[in-house]
Short mmCIF file of C-alpha atoms and ligand atoms in Angstrom, two decimals:
data_model
loop_
_atom_site.label_atom_id
_atom_site.label_comp_id
_atom_site.label_asym_id
_atom_site.label_seq_id
_atom_site.Cartn_x
_atom_site.Cartn_y
_atom_site.Cartn_z
CA UNK A 14 0.07 -0.18 0.02
CA UNK A 15 1.51 3.40 -0.97
CA UNK A 16 -0.11 6.92 0.85
CA UNK A 17 -0.38 9.65 -0.90
CA UNK A 18 -1.33 12.22 1.71
CA UNK A 19 -4.83 10.86 2.37
CA UNK A 20 -5.58 8.79 -0.68
CA UNK A 21 -4.49 4.89 -0.89
CA UNK A 22 -3.50 3.79 -4.09
CA UNK A 23 -3.70 -0.21 -3.96
CA UNK A 24 -0.84 -1.51 -6.40
CA UNK A 25 -0.77 -5.63 -6.09
CA UNK A 26 2.88 -6.69 -5.67
CA UNK A 27 2.87 -8.82 -8.81
CA UNK A 28 2.35 -5.79 -10.82
CA UNK A 29 5.65 -3.75 -9.14
CA UNK A 30 8.05 -5.76 -10.53
CA UNK A 31 6.78 -5.90 -14.37
CA UNK A 32 9.68 -4.64 -17.11
CA UNK A 33 6.83 -3.91 -19.49
CA UNK A 34 3.52 -2.84 -17.99
CA UNK A 35 2.27 -0.35 -21.04
CA UNK A 36 -0.71 -2.32 -21.16
CA UNK A 37 -1.63 -1.79 -17.85
CA UNK A 38 -0.90 1.83 -18.06
CA UNK A 39 -3.26 2.09 -21.23
CA UNK A 40 -5.77 0.32 -19.08
CA UNK A 41 -5.65 2.83 -16.44
CA UNK A 42 -5.33 5.95 -18.53
CA UNK A 43 -1.82 6.94 -17.30
CA UNK A 44 1.01 8.25 -19.38
CA UNK A 45 2.03 5.97 -22.55
CA UNK A 46 5.53 5.97 -24.92
CA UNK A 47 3.50 3.54 -27.49
CA UNK A 48 0.43 1.87 -27.79
CA UNK A 49 0.26 -1.69 -26.26
CA UNK A 50 -0.28 -4.47 -28.28
CA UNK A 51 -1.76 -7.69 -28.37
CA UNK A 52 -3.93 -10.40 -30.15
CA UNK A 53 -7.13 -12.18 -28.78
CA UNK A 54 -6.03 -16.10 -29.11
CA UNK A 55 -2.66 -15.61 -29.92
CA UNK A 56 -1.87 -18.41 -28.04
CA UNK A 57 -2.34 -21.55 -30.09
CA UNK A 58 -3.58 -22.29 -33.65
CA UNK A 59 -1.20 -19.80 -35.59
CA UNK A 60 2.19 -20.85 -34.43
CA UNK A 61 3.58 -24.32 -35.17
CA UNK A 62 5.35 -24.41 -31.99
CA UNK A 63 2.13 -24.54 -30.46
CA UNK A 64 0.55 -27.16 -33.04
CA UNK A 65 3.89 -29.63 -31.88
CA UNK A 66 3.28 -29.00 -28.11
CA UNK A 67 -0.66 -29.80 -28.95
CA UNK A 68 0.11 -33.13 -31.20
CA UNK A 69 2.36 -34.15 -28.13
CA UNK A 70 -0.79 -34.63 -26.12
CA UNK A 71 -4.03 -36.35 -26.74
CA UNK A 72 -5.82 -33.50 -27.47
CA UNK A 73 -7.14 -29.94 -26.59
CA UNK A 74 -8.21 -30.68 -23.46
CA UNK A 75 -5.12 -32.84 -21.48
CA UNK A 76 -3.61 -29.49 -22.74
CA UNK A 77 -5.30 -27.04 -20.80
CA UNK A 78 -5.62 -28.97 -17.80
CA UNK A 79 -1.77 -29.87 -17.89
CA UNK A 80 -0.54 -26.57 -16.05
CA UNK A 81 3.09 -26.96 -17.32
CA UNK A 82 2.12 -27.19 -20.95
CA UNK A 83 -0.65 -24.55 -20.80
CA UNK A 84 1.96 -21.95 -19.41
CA UNK A 85 4.55 -23.29 -21.93
CA UNK A 86 1.77 -22.25 -24.74
CA UNK A 87 1.02 -19.25 -22.95
CA UNK A 88 4.17 -17.29 -23.15
CA UNK A 89 5.22 -18.71 -27.01
CA UNK A 90 3.94 -15.98 -28.24
CA UNK A 91 5.87 -13.45 -25.84
CA UNK A 92 9.07 -15.16 -27.09
CA UNK A 93 7.95 -15.62 -31.16
CA UNK A 94 5.89 -12.50 -31.42
CA UNK A 95 6.83 -10.41 -29.28
CA UNK A 96 3.40 -8.81 -28.05
CA UNK A 97 3.15 -6.65 -24.66
CA UNK A 98 0.75 -9.23 -22.83
CA UNK A 99 0.48 -12.81 -22.31
CA UNK A 100 -3.08 -14.39 -22.37
CA UNK A 101 -3.22 -17.57 -20.01
CA UNK A 102 -3.76 -20.52 -22.25
CA UNK A 103 -6.95 -22.08 -21.28
CA UNK A 104 -10.83 -21.72 -22.50
CA UNK A 105 -13.99 -20.46 -21.23
CA UNK A 106 -15.65 -23.45 -21.25
CA UNK A 107 -13.97 -24.92 -18.18
CA UNK A 108 -16.58 -23.23 -16.34
CA UNK A 109 -19.72 -25.07 -17.03
CA UNK A 110 -17.25 -28.07 -17.23
CA UNK A 111 -16.84 -27.16 -13.62
CA UNK A 112 -20.42 -26.15 -13.02
CA UNK A 113 -21.11 -30.27 -13.91
CA UNK A 114 -21.32 -30.25 -17.50
CA UNK A 115 -18.07 -31.68 -18.80
CA UNK A 116 -17.45 -30.82 -22.45
CA UNK A 117 -15.18 -33.19 -25.24
CA UNK A 118 -13.35 -30.97 -27.85
CA UNK A 119 -13.92 -32.50 -31.45
CA UNK A 120 -11.25 -32.23 -33.94
CA UNK A 121 -12.60 -29.82 -36.63
CA UNK A 122 -16.07 -29.42 -35.25
CA UNK A 123 -15.72 -27.59 -31.93
CA UNK A 124 -17.12 -27.99 -28.45
CA UNK A 125 -19.63 -30.80 -27.56
CA UNK A 126 -21.62 -30.95 -24.09
CA UNK A 127 -23.42 -34.33 -23.44
CA UNK A 128 -25.66 -32.72 -20.80
CA UNK A 129 -27.44 -29.29 -21.59
CA UNK A 130 -29.65 -27.04 -19.63
CA UNK A 131 -33.33 -26.82 -21.11
CA UNK A 132 -35.38 -27.23 -18.53
CA UNK A 133 -35.70 -27.29 -14.63
CA UNK A 134 -34.47 -30.74 -14.47
CA UNK A 135 -31.73 -29.89 -15.94
CA UNK A 136 -30.86 -27.28 -13.64
CA UNK A 137 -30.47 -29.26 -10.33
CA UNK A 138 -27.61 -30.48 -12.19
CA UNK A 139 -25.95 -27.12 -12.40
CA UNK A 140 -23.97 -26.93 -9.61
CA UNK A 141 -22.78 -23.17 -8.41
CA UNK A 142 -21.55 -24.00 -4.55
CA UNK A 143 -18.24 -25.57 -4.51
CA UNK A 144 -14.67 -24.72 -4.37
CA UNK A 145 -13.58 -23.05 -7.52
CA UNK A 146 -9.86 -22.90 -6.11
CA UNK A 147 -9.88 -26.54 -5.66
CA UNK A 148 -12.03 -27.71 -8.89
CA UNK A 149 -10.14 -25.38 -11.16
CA UNK A 150 -6.53 -25.43 -9.52
CA UNK A 151 -5.02 -25.90 -13.18
CA UNK A 152 -5.97 -23.14 -14.50
CA UNK A 153 -4.37 -21.18 -11.20
CA UNK A 154 -1.63 -23.45 -11.29
CA UNK A 155 -0.97 -22.58 -14.72
CA UNK A 156 -1.29 -18.59 -14.24
CA UNK A 157 1.40 -19.22 -11.53
CA UNK A 158 3.76 -21.09 -13.62
CA UNK A 159 3.26 -18.73 -16.18
CA UNK A 160 4.45 -15.86 -14.41
CA UNK A 161 7.30 -17.66 -13.28
CA UNK A 162 8.52 -18.54 -16.69
CA UNK A 163 7.78 -14.93 -18.08
CA UNK A 164 9.71 -13.24 -15.17
CA UNK A 165 7.72 -10.09 -15.16
CA UNK A 166 8.57 -9.48 -18.69
CA UNK A 167 4.95 -8.50 -19.61
CA UNK A 168 1.55 -8.39 -17.60
CA UNK A 169 -0.51 -11.91 -17.53
CA UNK A 170 -4.15 -11.55 -18.80
CA UNK A 171 -6.72 -13.84 -17.25
CA UNK A 172 -10.23 -14.18 -18.82
CA UNK A 173 -13.65 -16.01 -18.53
CA UNK A 174 -16.66 -16.03 -20.65
CA UNK A 175 -19.52 -13.62 -19.78
CA UNK A 176 -22.96 -15.65 -18.37
CA UNK A 177 -24.75 -15.15 -21.57
CA UNK A 178 -22.14 -16.48 -23.91
CA UNK A 179 -21.71 -19.40 -21.19
CA UNK A 180 -25.49 -20.00 -21.02
CA UNK A 181 -25.39 -20.80 -24.99
CA UNK A 182 -22.96 -23.39 -24.69
CA UNK A 183 -24.83 -24.66 -21.85
CA UNK A 184 -28.34 -24.97 -23.61
CA UNK A 185 -27.28 -25.27 -26.71
CA UNK A 186 -24.36 -27.90 -25.98
CA UNK A 187 -22.14 -27.06 -28.89
CA UNK A 188 -21.63 -24.07 -31.07
CA UNK A 189 -23.82 -22.67 -33.41
CA UNK A 190 -24.48 -19.81 -36.15
CA UNK A 191 -28.01 -18.77 -34.38
CA UNK A 192 -27.90 -20.28 -31.01
CA UNK A 193 -31.78 -20.47 -31.19
CA UNK A 194 -32.32 -22.68 -28.54
CA UNK A 195 -30.69 -20.39 -26.08
CA UNK A 196 -32.91 -17.04 -27.58
CA UNK A 197 -35.53 -19.45 -27.23
CA UNK A 198 -35.33 -20.26 -23.55
CA UNK A 199 -35.28 -16.10 -22.77
CA UNK A 200 -38.91 -16.48 -24.39
CA UNK A 201 -40.15 -19.57 -22.99
CA UNK A 202 -38.64 -19.77 -19.44
CA UNK A 203 -36.88 -16.42 -18.76
CA UNK A 204 -36.93 -17.34 -14.87
CA UNK A 205 -34.76 -20.31 -15.61
CA UNK A 206 -32.12 -18.50 -17.78
CA UNK A 207 -32.01 -15.66 -15.06
CA UNK A 208 -31.57 -18.41 -12.31
CA UNK A 209 -28.68 -20.17 -14.51
CA UNK A 210 -26.58 -16.64 -15.44
CA UNK A 211 -27.13 -15.56 -11.83
CA UNK A 212 -25.58 -19.00 -10.99
CA UNK A 213 -22.72 -18.68 -13.78
CA UNK A 214 -22.03 -14.93 -12.62
CA UNK A 215 -21.57 -16.41 -9.34
CA UNK A 216 -18.91 -19.00 -10.70
CA UNK A 217 -17.68 -16.47 -12.75
CA UNK A 218 -16.91 -13.89 -9.97
CA UNK A 219 -15.05 -16.64 -8.07
CA UNK A 220 -13.00 -17.84 -10.71
CA UNK A 221 -11.53 -14.26 -11.90
CA UNK A 222 -10.98 -13.65 -8.39
CA UNK A 223 -9.22 -16.91 -7.96
CA UNK A 224 -6.93 -16.03 -11.16
CA UNK A 225 -6.26 -12.45 -9.86
CA UNK A 226 -4.61 -14.36 -6.46
CA UNK A 227 -2.98 -16.56 -8.75
CA UNK A 228 -1.07 -13.83 -10.44
CA UNK A 229 -3.50 -12.31 -13.57
CA UNK A 230 -2.26 -9.17 -13.96
CA UNK A 231 -5.62 -7.85 -15.93
CA UNK A 232 -8.39 -9.84 -16.44
CA UNK A 233 -11.26 -9.89 -19.87
CA UNK A 234 -14.67 -11.17 -20.07
CA UNK A 235 -15.14 -12.36 -23.85
CA UNK A 236 -18.92 -12.33 -24.65
CA UNK A 237 -18.69 -13.33 -28.02
CA UNK A 238 -22.57 -13.78 -28.53
CA UNK A 239 -23.36 -10.65 -26.97
CA UNK A 240 -24.53 -9.27 -30.74
CA UNK A 241 -27.22 -12.12 -31.25
CA UNK A 242 -29.45 -10.19 -28.65
CA UNK A 243 -31.59 -7.37 -29.24
CA UNK A 244 -30.41 -4.20 -27.05
CA UNK A 245 -33.50 -4.78 -24.67
CA UNK A 246 -32.80 -8.41 -24.16
CA UNK A 247 -28.88 -7.66 -24.19
CA UNK A 248 -29.56 -5.80 -21.16
CA UNK A 249 -31.89 -7.80 -19.53
CA UNK A 250 -29.83 -11.02 -20.09
CA UNK A 251 -26.41 -9.84 -20.91
CA UNK A 252 -25.23 -6.68 -18.81
CA UNK A 253 -27.17 -7.29 -15.97
CA UNK A 254 -24.74 -9.96 -15.15
CA UNK A 255 -21.18 -8.58 -16.54
CA UNK A 256 -22.32 -5.76 -14.45
CA UNK A 257 -22.20 -7.87 -11.56
CA UNK A 258 -18.97 -9.34 -12.45
CA UNK A 259 -17.30 -6.15 -13.15
CA UNK A 260 -18.83 -4.38 -10.16
CA UNK A 261 -17.16 -7.43 -8.17
CA UNK A 262 -13.38 -7.48 -9.38
CA UNK A 263 -11.53 -4.78 -7.79
CA UNK A 264 -7.71 -4.99 -7.41
CA UNK A 265 -6.86 -5.35 -11.49
CA UNK A 266 -8.13 -3.54 -14.76
CA UNK A 267 -10.99 -5.27 -16.30
CA UNK A 268 -11.91 -5.53 -20.06
CA UNK A 269 -15.10 -5.98 -21.52
CA UNK A 270 -15.75 -7.50 -24.94
CA UNK A 271 -19.26 -7.53 -26.16
CA UNK A 272 -18.66 -8.93 -30.01
CA UNK A 273 -21.86 -7.56 -32.41
CA UNK A 274 -23.25 -5.56 -29.60
CA UNK A 275 -23.56 -2.41 -31.60
CA UNK A 276 -26.82 -1.03 -30.35
CA UNK A 277 -25.59 -1.39 -26.39
CA UNK A 278 -22.12 0.41 -26.85
CA UNK A 279 -23.56 2.99 -24.80
CA UNK A 280 -24.33 1.04 -21.97
CA UNK A 281 -21.65 -1.05 -21.98
CA UNK A 282 -19.61 2.10 -21.72
CA UNK A 283 -21.44 2.61 -18.80
CA UNK A 284 -19.78 -0.43 -16.98
CA UNK A 285 -17.75 0.22 -14.36
CA UNK A 286 -14.56 -1.29 -16.44
CA UNK A 287 -11.27 -0.07 -17.75
CA UNK A 288 -11.43 -1.08 -21.07
CA UNK A 289 -13.92 -1.98 -23.68
CA UNK A 290 -13.18 -3.75 -26.34
CA UNK A 291 -14.48 -3.20 -30.19
CA UNK A 292 -15.03 -5.56 -32.97
CA UNK A 293 -14.25 -4.50 -36.37
CA UNK A 294 -17.69 -3.42 -37.17
CA UNK A 295 -17.54 -0.84 -34.45
CA UNK A 296 -16.66 3.03 -34.79
CA UNK A 297 -13.42 3.87 -32.73
CA UNK A 298 -14.38 7.41 -32.90
CA UNK A 299 -18.34 7.21 -32.62
CA UNK A 300 -17.35 5.16 -28.98
CA UNK A 301 -14.59 7.73 -28.19
CA UNK A 302 -16.88 10.84 -28.31
CA UNK A 303 -19.28 8.73 -26.11
CA UNK A 304 -16.84 7.92 -23.01
CA UNK A 305 -14.46 10.59 -23.62
CA UNK A 306 -11.29 9.65 -21.60
CA UNK A 307 -12.97 7.90 -18.70
CA UNK A 308 -12.13 4.17 -20.55
CA UNK A 309 -9.80 2.55 -22.76
CA UNK A 310 -10.92 1.15 -26.11
CA UNK A 311 -8.94 -1.90 -27.44
CA UNK A 312 -9.01 -3.49 -30.62
CA UNK A 313 -10.14 -3.27 -33.72
CA UNK A 314 -8.53 -4.21 -37.01
CA UNK A 315 -10.51 -6.36 -38.60
CA UNK A 316 -8.51 -10.20 -38.31
CA UNK A 317 -8.89 -10.14 -42.23
CA UNK A 318 -6.75 -7.59 -42.91
CA UNK A 319 -3.76 -9.97 -41.66
CA UNK A 320 -4.16 -11.97 -45.07
CA UNK A 321 -3.04 -8.93 -46.83
CA UNK A 322 0.24 -8.33 -47.98
CA UNK A 323 3.16 -7.12 -45.40
CA UNK A 324 2.66 -3.64 -46.96
CA UNK A 325 -1.03 -3.53 -46.84
CA UNK A 326 -1.12 -4.69 -43.31
CA UNK A 327 1.65 -1.43 -42.31
CA UNK A 328 -0.83 0.75 -44.08
CA UNK A 329 -4.41 -0.45 -42.64
CA UNK A 330 -2.53 -0.63 -38.77
CA UNK A 331 -1.10 2.98 -39.25
CA UNK A 332 -4.56 4.19 -40.31
CA UNK A 333 -6.32 2.37 -37.83
CA UNK A 334 -3.73 4.06 -35.01
CA UNK A 335 -4.03 7.42 -37.21
CA UNK A 336 -7.83 7.54 -35.86
CA UNK A 337 -7.43 7.50 -32.60
CA UNK A 338 -7.99 10.78 -30.62
CA UNK A 339 -6.40 9.96 -27.79
CA UNK A 340 -3.68 7.91 -25.85
CA UNK A 341 -6.08 5.68 -24.38
CA UNK A 342 -5.83 2.56 -26.57
CA UNK A 343 -4.74 -0.91 -26.80
CA UNK A 344 -4.10 -2.38 -29.99
CA UNK A 345 -5.64 -5.49 -30.72
CA UNK A 346 -7.31 -7.10 -33.57
CA UNK A 347 -11.28 -6.87 -33.39
CA UNK A 348 -11.66 -10.47 -32.69
CA UNK A 349 -9.54 -13.78 -32.42
CA UNK A 350 -6.64 -14.05 -35.19
CA UNK A 351 -7.65 -16.96 -37.61
CA UNK A 352 -5.83 -19.85 -37.18
CA UNK A 353 -4.30 -19.83 -40.74
CA UNK A 354 -2.90 -16.59 -40.56
CA UNK A 355 0.78 -16.81 -41.39
CA UNK A 356 2.56 -15.76 -38.19
CA UNK A 357 5.37 -13.26 -40.03
CA UNK A 358 2.23 -11.09 -40.76
CA UNK A 359 1.45 -10.76 -37.18
CA UNK A 360 4.95 -9.98 -36.75
CA UNK A 361 4.02 -6.84 -39.02
CA UNK A 362 1.12 -5.99 -37.22
CA UNK A 363 2.88 -5.80 -33.74
CA UNK A 364 5.90 -4.24 -35.18
CA UNK A 365 4.30 -1.82 -36.94
CA UNK A 366 2.22 -0.56 -33.83
CA UNK A 367 5.99 -0.95 -31.67
CA UNK A 368 7.18 1.56 -34.38
CA UNK A 369 4.31 4.29 -34.61
CA UNK A 370 5.01 7.52 -32.91
CA UNK A 371 2.13 8.86 -30.33
CA UNK A 372 0.60 12.18 -31.86
CA UNK A 373 -0.29 13.18 -28.27
O1 LIG B 24 -7.00 -27.85 -30.79
C1 LIG B 24 -7.09 -26.81 -30.62
O2 LIG B 24 -6.14 -26.07 -31.04
C2 LIG B 24 -8.73 -25.71 -30.44
C3 LIG B 24 -8.81 -24.62 -31.02
C4 LIG B 24 -9.08 -23.42 -29.78
C5 LIG B 24 -8.28 -22.83 -28.45
C6 LIG B 24 -6.70 -22.30 -29.21
C7 LIG B 24 -10.08 -23.60 -28.66
C8 LIG B 24 -11.53 -24.43 -28.85
N1 LIG B 24 -10.08 -22.85 -27.57
C9 LIG B 24 -8.70 -22.45 -27.40
C10 LIG B 24 -8.03 -21.32 -26.60
C11 LIG B 24 -8.73 -20.24 -25.95
N2 LIG B 24 -10.08 -20.08 -26.04
C12 LIG B 24 -8.18 -18.91 -25.80
C13 LIG B 24 -6.78 -19.45 -25.18
C14 LIG B 24 -6.03 -17.96 -25.33
C15 LIG B 24 -5.66 -17.13 -26.12
O3 LIG B 24 -7.00 -16.06 -26.46
O4 LIG B 24 -4.90 -17.10 -26.98
C16 LIG B 24 -9.55 -18.24 -25.36
C17 LIG B 24 -9.22 -16.97 -24.75
C18 LIG B 24 -10.73 -19.08 -25.78
C19 LIG B 24 -11.79 -18.43 -25.26
C20 LIG B 24 -13.21 -18.69 -25.99
N3 LIG B 24 -13.47 -20.09 -26.15
C21 LIG B 24 -13.85 -17.99 -26.71
C22 LIG B 24 -14.10 -16.29 -26.42
C23 LIG B 24 -13.05 -15.82 -27.57
C24 LIG B 24 -13.97 -15.37 -28.88
O5 LIG B 24 -12.87 -16.02 -29.78
O6 LIG B 24 -14.69 -15.22 -29.26
C25 LIG B 24 -15.14 -18.93 -26.87
C26 LIG B 24 -16.58 -18.73 -27.66
C27 LIG B 24 -14.42 -20.16 -26.95
C28 LIG B 24 -14.98 -20.98 -27.33
C29 LIG B 24 -14.20 -22.36 -28.21
N4 LIG B 24 -13.11 -22.87 -27.58
C30 LIG B 24 -12.74 -23.68 -28.97
C31 LIG B 24 -13.44 -23.42 -29.86
C32 LIG B 24 -13.33 -24.10 -31.60
C33 LIG B 24 -14.60 -22.40 -29.50
C34 LIG B 24 -15.65 -21.69 -30.64
C35 LIG B 24 -16.98 -22.96 -30.55
C36 LIG B 24 -18.05 -22.06 -31.53
O7 LIG B 24 -17.60 -22.00 -32.69
O8 LIG B 24 -18.68 -21.79 -31.09
#
């Protein structure tokens, strides 16, 4: 605790030894010498080094559940791509699994849950009063190992899915283009939906707090399926629960990324978070007008821009940064990096951000 006259600023011990804390300063709206940069889904998929670790194991879940290996692939993008932050290698689906709905990750298809939640009977199976520290210990262990191996080179980002997105997988049991079973539930049994969202929120709060205790320097909430709800439903079934989560996290900066929630941006900007993540369809200047200097914006280059040539990538990254009218930015893509992107193209994106001179 540092005392400045009568003000007390809580600086967690773990952030004091960081060699590069740019992303934390950006999130808090502090002085910056350049913009920080990282990529959603940077750990995995695009790197041959990831694929070789993955191939040495039985599958995705073994990687997620083996802390030493999860830590290893967490650090790969820092070593290879030179990003300004690591994100712990895990998945949003560990939460529904801990709540009693195990999943399988099927090769080339995606997640599959044998049990789903469609009625009150199914809800009985959904646990929410259990020891999160114990049941998800492999994630916290991976965070500790990753930080140790990073040795303070960059901050480590923790994360969780937003309750609405987690509900989508619990109800649907797999990925979907429409998530119509999940949306159907909001009309046919809103009480059940609220009870499920409430349970997910309670577990998510405990989970994120435990990630922070293990050493996560900031956390991000991914609401990947925010955009499939209209503004009124997103307020009731989405934002209400994100609000509970952000209001419970005090010690580290929080980022909210509600993909596709264009009609709710004004309400998202009112949340008690430090950073708002934008997808590539969202207009940075409009959001900046809405929030002034009160929040940091993260994003939002179209992930497909990385299919362009190296010079086109430089151009689009520079024009993105030229559009900023403030220092409060974390440069990222507007969604996760696609698996077939050439890592050399990702490096060009990162170098362009690092070489850009701030015009403020
Ligand atoms: O075998 C593999 O390598 C599978 C690919 C993969 C990877 C690398 C999956 C399966 N998950 C992950 C890791 C992962 N997932 C991370 C790691 C850290 C990083 O960002 O580098 C993170 C943050 C996630 C988060 C995640 N998982 C989200 C939210 C972010 C987003 O992209 O919208 C979602 C929706 C998931 C579910 C999921 N996990 C994996 C798949 C194929 C899916 C999507 C299923 C669907 O299409 O609905």
